[in-house]
Amino acid sequence: MAGSSALGEGGTTGAAGIIGPGDAGTTGAAGTTGSAGTGGAAGTSSGAGTTGTAGTTGTAGTGAGGASGVAGTSGRGGRGGSAGGTAGASGRGGAAGGSTAGTAGTAGSGGARGGCTPPASYANLFVTVSGHTQAESDAKVSQAWSSLFNPSGSGTIYFNGPGSNESYVQDIYNNDVRSEGMSYGMMVAVQLDHQTEFDRLWTWVKTHMAQGTTSEIRWRCQTSGSGCAGGGAPDGEEYFATALIFASHRWGDSTGSAKIAYSTEAKWVLDVIRTKYFNSQYHLVKFVSSSNNVDPSYVLPAFYEVWACFDTANADFWQESATAGRAYMQKVVDSNGVCPYQASFTATNPQAANADSTRCVVNLMMDWYLFGKDPWQRDTYAPKFAAYSSSRNNGAPAVGCNSTLGFALPSSSGKAFVDKLWSTAVPSRDYWGGVLYMLGMVHVSGNFRIW
């Protein structure tokens, strides 16, 4: 649930996905029975033929669909920004490569992959698209983290207290703490291997925002930890659950100084999400627990894939939710690819786009480059939203999110979005700009992983 910012960053565009489509298949993305056949596109649903990788005239591109090729992915959008990005450098191909007549780039997305099988590698668009070195990219990301998550820094959004073992991400403009910002901070921390900061953020949430392990996590509190809202907002809980799963897999339970059993915490948060926030008929996440509407920026199919592998007792539920979420997004965006703020479960009665809408692009692009199950995300959404947003002057939130379009667009059209993130200064004491800028940096630099 987004809070307003001092700069009024709520734009009309959506947020993109986080990680790109999946690997090409075990032995080739198209082949004689693959999806790249003569004139085929070698999209994410290409199931891998038994031998070759692309048809004689397929669009998989040279080397776009080989034995382990992964195609360009997608990106994420800013809160009020436009999308646009670069299509994974040239849709990386596998050993057998694509057809010599094919065109490299977005067509070589590879075969769809489930959440239990992470990508073999993660593209760094700063390197493959913008031409920077890995060392330069690492320094760029490190500098952004140090600027935004240093409690004594002049531009920070991360502060210690009130307890000695806890910290919070502050919405500077509204002078409060929000579950979305706390959960984004935790996701960035686990992806960049900052366990101490991760534990301090979760301790703050458990101490002040949580209401036991069966109730919603309050969506906002004062920085003192008091004056909290009564109910929760699913966008925060969705990121909390996924970040905790990743922490358990990356660091192991009870390994940090706080001795947090990350997997246990993730399980109860998932139970709250499933029982209180999801509509069981449509398998769609609600705006709030009592709502009959959906905020499309809360729809995160990539996360549901991860949950299905972790929460095996409810795997079918989460897989159905991933399928339903992808279908819903195809219906709910407008002709420019812009998400409404809210809409019905059947994608009718859309409300005007707002700051929340910026995130739709990162959600879609993340789903594309990580799992590649919905070619619409690459073939229709990404170019449509890129065209809409490319001429707009976007602030840091949109720049961060839109940069991930580089995972779905050809390099020639995606480079501008990746370059824009590189050239944009780290936001100073800017909550919404800071968290979405940081998420964009983590995705585009190849640091966002399925742990």
Coordinates of C-alpha atoms in Angstrom, one line a residue, residues 72-366:
G72 CA 16.1 -11.9 -22.2
T73 CA 14.0 -11.3 -19.2
S74 CA 11.9 -8.4 -18.0
G75 CA 12.1 -5.6 -15.5
R76 CA 10.3 -3.8 -12.9
G77 CA 8.5 -0.5 -13.0
G78 CA 8.7 2.5 -10.8
R79 CA 5.9 3.7 -8.7
G80 CA 4.9 6.5 -10.9
G81 CA 7.1 5.8 -13.8
S82 CA 6.9 4.3 -17.2
A83 CA 8.3 1.1 -18.2
G84 CA 10.8 0.4 -20.8
G85 CA 13.9 -1.7 -20.7
T86 CA 16.2 -3.7 -22.7
A87 CA 15.5 -7.2 -23.8
G88 CA 18.1 -9.5 -22.3
A89 CA 21.1 -8.7 -24.3
S90 CA 20.5 -11.0 -27.1
G91 CA 18.5 -13.8 -25.6
R92 CA 21.4 -15.9 -24.4
G93 CA 21.5 -19.2 -26.3
G94 CA 22.5 -22.7 -25.4
A95 CA 25.1 -24.9 -26.9
A96 CA 23.2 -25.7 -30.0
G97 CA 22.3 -22.1 -30.7
G98 CA 19.4 -20.8 -32.7
S99 CA 18.8 -20.8 -36.4
T100 CA 21.2 -18.8 -38.6
A101 CA 18.2 -17.0 -40.1
G102 CA 16.7 -16.1 -36.8
T103 CA 16.9 -12.7 -35.2
A104 CA 18.5 -12.5 -31.8
G105 CA 16.9 -11.0 -28.8
T106 CA 13.5 -11.4 -27.2
A107 CA 12.5 -14.5 -29.1
G108 CA 15.0 -16.8 -27.4
S109 CA 13.3 -16.9 -24.1
G110 CA 13.7 -20.6 -23.6
G111 CA 11.4 -23.1 -22.0
A112 CA 9.2 -22.3 -19.1
R113 CA 10.6 -23.3 -15.7
G114 CA 8.9 -23.9 -12.3
G115 CA 9.9 -22.1 -9.1
C116 CA 11.7 -25.2 -7.8
T117 CA 14.4 -24.9 -10.5
P118 CA 16.3 -21.5 -10.3
P119 CA 17.8 -20.2 -13.5
A120 CA 21.3 -21.5 -14.3
S121 CA 22.6 -17.9 -14.4
Y122 CA 21.3 -14.3 -14.0
A123 CA 21.9 -11.7 -16.6
N124 CA 23.6 -8.4 -15.5
L125 CA 22.1 -5.9 -17.9
F126 CA 24.5 -3.2 -16.8
V127 CA 27.2 -5.4 -18.4
T128 CA 25.4 -7.1 -21.3
V129 CA 23.3 -4.2 -22.4
S130 CA 25.0 -1.0 -21.1
G131 CA 28.5 -2.2 -21.6
H132 CA 29.9 -1.6 -18.0
T133 CA 32.2 -4.0 -16.3
Q134 CA 31.2 -6.3 -13.5
A135 CA 33.4 -4.4 -11.2
E136 CA 31.7 -1.1 -12.1
S137 CA 28.3 -2.7 -11.6
D138 CA 29.3 -4.1 -8.2
A139 CA 30.6 -0.7 -7.1
K140 CA 27.4 1.0 -8.3
V141 CA 25.1 -1.3 -6.3
S142 CA 27.3 -1.2 -3.2
Q143 CA 27.3 2.6 -3.3
A144 CA 23.5 2.7 -3.6
W145 CA 23.1 0.4 -0.6
S146 CA 25.6 2.4 1.5
S147 CA 23.7 5.6 0.7
L148 CA 20.2 4.3 1.5
F149 CA 20.8 1.8 4.2
N150 CA 23.4 3.5 6.4
P151 CA 21.6 4.8 9.6
S152 CA 24.1 7.6 10.0
G153 CA 24.1 8.6 6.3
S154 CA 22.7 12.0 5.1
G155 CA 20.6 10.4 2.4
T156 CA 19.4 7.3 4.3
I157 CA 15.9 5.9 4.6
Y158 CA 17.1 3.2 7.2
F159 CA 17.2 4.1 10.9
N160 CA 17.9 2.2 14.1
G161 CA 15.5 1.8 17.0
P162 CA 13.5 2.2 19.1
G163 CA 14.8 -1.2 20.4
S164 CA 18.6 -1.8 20.4
N165 CA 18.3 -4.8 18.0
E166 CA 15.8 -3.4 15.5
S167 CA 15.7 -1.0 12.5
Y168 CA 13.1 0.4 10.1
V169 CA 12.8 1.9 6.7
Q170 CA 11.0 5.2 7.0
D171 CA 8.5 6.9 4.7
I172 CA 10.2 10.3 5.1
Y173 CA 7.4 12.3 3.6
N174 CA 4.7 10.7 5.8
N175 CA 7.0 10.2 8.8
D176 CA 5.9 6.7 9.4
V177 CA 6.9 3.1 8.7
R178 CA 5.1 1.0 6.1
S179 CA 5.1 -2.8 5.6
E180 CA 5.9 -2.4 1.9
G181 CA 9.1 -0.5 2.6
M182 CA 10.1 -2.9 5.4
S183 CA 9.6 -5.9 3.1
Y184 CA 11.4 -4.3 0.2
G185 CA 14.3 -3.5 2.5
M186 CA 14.4 -7.1 3.6
M187 CA 14.3 -8.4 0.0
V188 CA 17.2 -6.1 -0.9
A189 CA 19.1 -7.1 2.2
V190 CA 18.9 -10.9 1.5
Q191 CA 19.8 -10.5 -2.2
L192 CA 22.9 -8.4 -1.3
D193 CA 23.8 -10.7 1.6
H194 CA 23.3 -8.2 4.5
Q195 CA 22.0 -10.6 7.2
T196 CA 22.3 -8.2 10.1
E197 CA 20.2 -5.5 8.5
F198 CA 17.7 -8.1 7.4
D199 CA 17.3 -9.5 11.0
R200 CA 17.0 -6.0 12.4
L201 CA 14.2 -5.1 10.0
W202 CA 12.3 -8.3 10.7
T203 CA 12.7 -7.8 14.4
W204 CA 11.1 -4.4 14.1
V205 CA 8.2 -6.0 12.1
K206 CA 7.7 -8.8 14.7
T207 CA 7.9 -6.4 17.6
H208 CA 5.6 -3.6 16.3
M209 CA 3.7 -4.6 13.2
A210 CA 2.8 -8.3 13.8
Q211 CA -0.3 -9.2 15.7
G212 CA 0.7 -12.8 16.6
T213 CA 1.1 -15.4 13.9
T214 CA -2.5 -15.8 12.8
S215 CA -3.4 -12.1 12.1
E216 CA -2.6 -9.6 9.5
I217 CA 0.7 -7.6 9.8
R218 CA -0.2 -3.9 10.3
W219 CA 0.5 -2.0 7.2
R220 CA 1.8 1.2 9.0
C221 CA 3.1 2.4 12.3
Q222 CA 4.8 5.5 13.7
T223 CA 8.5 5.4 13.9
S224 CA 8.2 4.8 17.6
G225 CA 6.5 1.6 16.9
S226 CA 3.2 2.8 18.3
G227 CA 0.1 4.3 16.6
C228 CA -0.2 1.4 14.2
A229 CA -3.0 0.7 11.8
G230 CA -5.4 -2.2 12.6
G231 CA -5.1 -4.1 9.4
G232 CA -2.6 -5.1 6.8
A233 CA -1.8 -4.7 3.1
P234 CA -0.9 -7.8 1.1
D235 CA 1.9 -6.2 -0.8
G236 CA 4.0 -6.1 2.3
E237 CA 3.2 -9.6 3.4
E238 CA 4.0 -11.0 0.0
Y239 CA 7.5 -9.6 0.0
F240 CA 8.0 -10.5 3.7
A241 CA 7.1 -14.2 3.0
T242 CA 9.4 -14.4 -0.1
A243 CA 12.3 -12.6 1.6
L244 CA 12.1 -15.0 4.6
I245 CA 12.1 -18.0 2.3
F246 CA 15.1 -16.8 0.5
A247 CA 16.8 -16.0 3.9
S248 CA 16.2 -19.5 5.1
H249 CA 17.7 -21.0 1.9
R250 CA 20.6 -18.6 1.7
W251 CA 21.7 -18.3 5.3
G252 CA 20.0 -21.2 7.1
D253 CA 17.6 -20.9 10.0
S254 CA 18.8 -19.4 13.3
T255 CA 22.2 -18.5 11.9
G256 CA 22.4 -14.8 12.5
S257 CA 22.8 -13.0 15.8
A258 CA 19.0 -12.7 16.2
K259 CA 18.6 -16.5 15.7
I260 CA 15.5 -16.2 13.5
A261 CA 14.0 -19.4 12.2
Y262 CA 13.3 -17.9 8.8
S263 CA 11.4 -20.8 7.4
T264 CA 9.0 -20.9 10.4
E265 CA 8.3 -17.2 10.1
A266 CA 7.7 -17.5 6.3
K267 CA 5.2 -20.3 6.9
W268 CA 2.9 -18.4 9.2
V269 CA 3.1 -15.3 7.0
L270 CA 2.1 -17.4 4.0
D271 CA -0.8 -18.9 6.0
V272 CA -2.0 -15.3 6.7
I273 CA -1.8 -14.4 3.0
R274 CA -3.6 -17.5 1.8
T275 CA -6.4 -17.4 4.4
K276 CA -7.0 -13.7 4.7
Y277 CA -5.9 -12.0 1.5
F278 CA -6.7 -14.4 -1.4
N279 CA -10.1 -14.8 -3.0
S280 CA -10.6 -18.6 -3.2
Q281 CA -12.9 -18.4 -6.2
Y282 CA -10.7 -16.3 -8.4
H283 CA -7.3 -17.2 -6.8
L284 CA -6.5 -13.4 -6.8
V285 CA -5.0 -11.3 -4.1
K286 CA -7.3 -8.7 -2.6
F287 CA -6.5 -5.0 -2.0
V288 CA -7.2 -5.6 1.7
S289 CA -8.7 -8.5 3.5
S290 CA -12.2 -7.1 3.4
S291 CA -12.0 -5.9 -0.2
N292 CA -13.8 -7.2 -3.3
N293 CA -11.2 -5.5 -5.5
V294 CA -7.7 -6.3 -6.7
D295 CA -4.8 -3.9 -6.7
P296 CA -2.9 -5.3 -9.8
S297 CA 0.4 -4.1 -8.4
Y298 CA -0.1 -6.8 -5.7
V299 CA -0.3 -9.6 -8.3
L300 CA 3.1 -11.4 -8.1
P301 CA 3.0 -14.7 -10.1
A302 CA 6.8 -15.2 -9.7
F303 CA 6.5 -15.3 -5.9
Y304 CA 3.6 -17.8 -6.1
E305 CA 5.9 -20.1 -8.0
V306 CA 8.4 -19.9 -5.2
W307 CA 5.7 -20.4 -2.6
A308 CA 4.4 -23.5 -4.3
C309 CA 7.8 -25.1 -3.9
F310 CA 8.2 -24.0 -0.3
D311 CA 4.6 -24.5 1.0
T312 CA 4.1 -27.9 -0.5
A313 CA 0.9 -28.6 1.4
N314 CA -0.7 -25.7 -0.6
A315 CA 1.3 -26.1 -3.8
D316 CA -1.8 -26.5 -6.0
F317 CA -3.3 -23.4 -4.5
W318 CA -0.3 -21.3 -5.3
Q319 CA 0.1 -22.7 -8.8
E320 CA -3.5 -21.9 -9.6
S321 CA -2.9 -18.4 -8.2
A322 CA 0.2 -17.9 -10.5
T323 CA -1.9 -19.0 -13.5
A324 CA -4.8 -16.8 -12.5
G325 CA -2.5 -13.8 -11.9
R326 CA -1.0 -14.0 -15.3
A327 CA -4.4 -14.2 -17.0
Y328 CA -5.7 -11.3 -14.9
M329 CA -2.8 -9.0 -15.9
Q330 CA -3.5 -9.6 -19.5
K331 CA -7.0 -8.3 -19.0
V332 CA -6.6 -5.5 -16.6
V333 CA -3.9 -3.3 -18.2
D334 CA -5.0 -0.7 -20.7
S335 CA -4.0 -0.1 -24.3
N336 CA -0.7 1.4 -23.1
G337 CA 0.1 -1.4 -20.7
V338 CA -0.8 0.8 -17.7
C339 CA -2.3 -0.8 -14.6
P340 CA -5.3 0.7 -12.8
Y341 CA -5.0 1.3 -9.1
Q342 CA -7.8 -1.2 -8.4
A343 CA -10.2 -3.3 -10.4
S344 CA -12.8 -6.0 -9.8
F345 CA -11.9 -9.7 -9.7
T346 CA -13.0 -9.9 -13.4
A347 CA -10.8 -6.9 -14.3
T348 CA -13.8 -4.6 -14.8
N349 CA -14.5 -1.1 -13.2
P350 CA -10.8 0.0 -13.3
Q351 CA -9.8 3.0 -11.2
A352 CA -7.4 5.5 -12.4
A353 CA -3.7 4.6 -12.1
N354 CA -1.8 5.9 -9.2
A355 CA 1.6 5.4 -7.4
D356 CA 0.9 1.8 -6.8
S357 CA 0.5 1.2 -10.5
T358 CA 4.2 1.9 -11.2
R359 CA 5.1 -1.5 -9.7
C360 CA 3.2 -3.6 -12.3
V361 CA 6.0 -3.5 -14.8
V362 CA 8.6 -4.9 -12.3
N363 CA 6.2 -7.7 -11.3
L364 CA 5.6 -8.7 -14.9
M365 CA 9.2 -8.5 -15.9
M366 CA 10.3 -10.5 -12.9

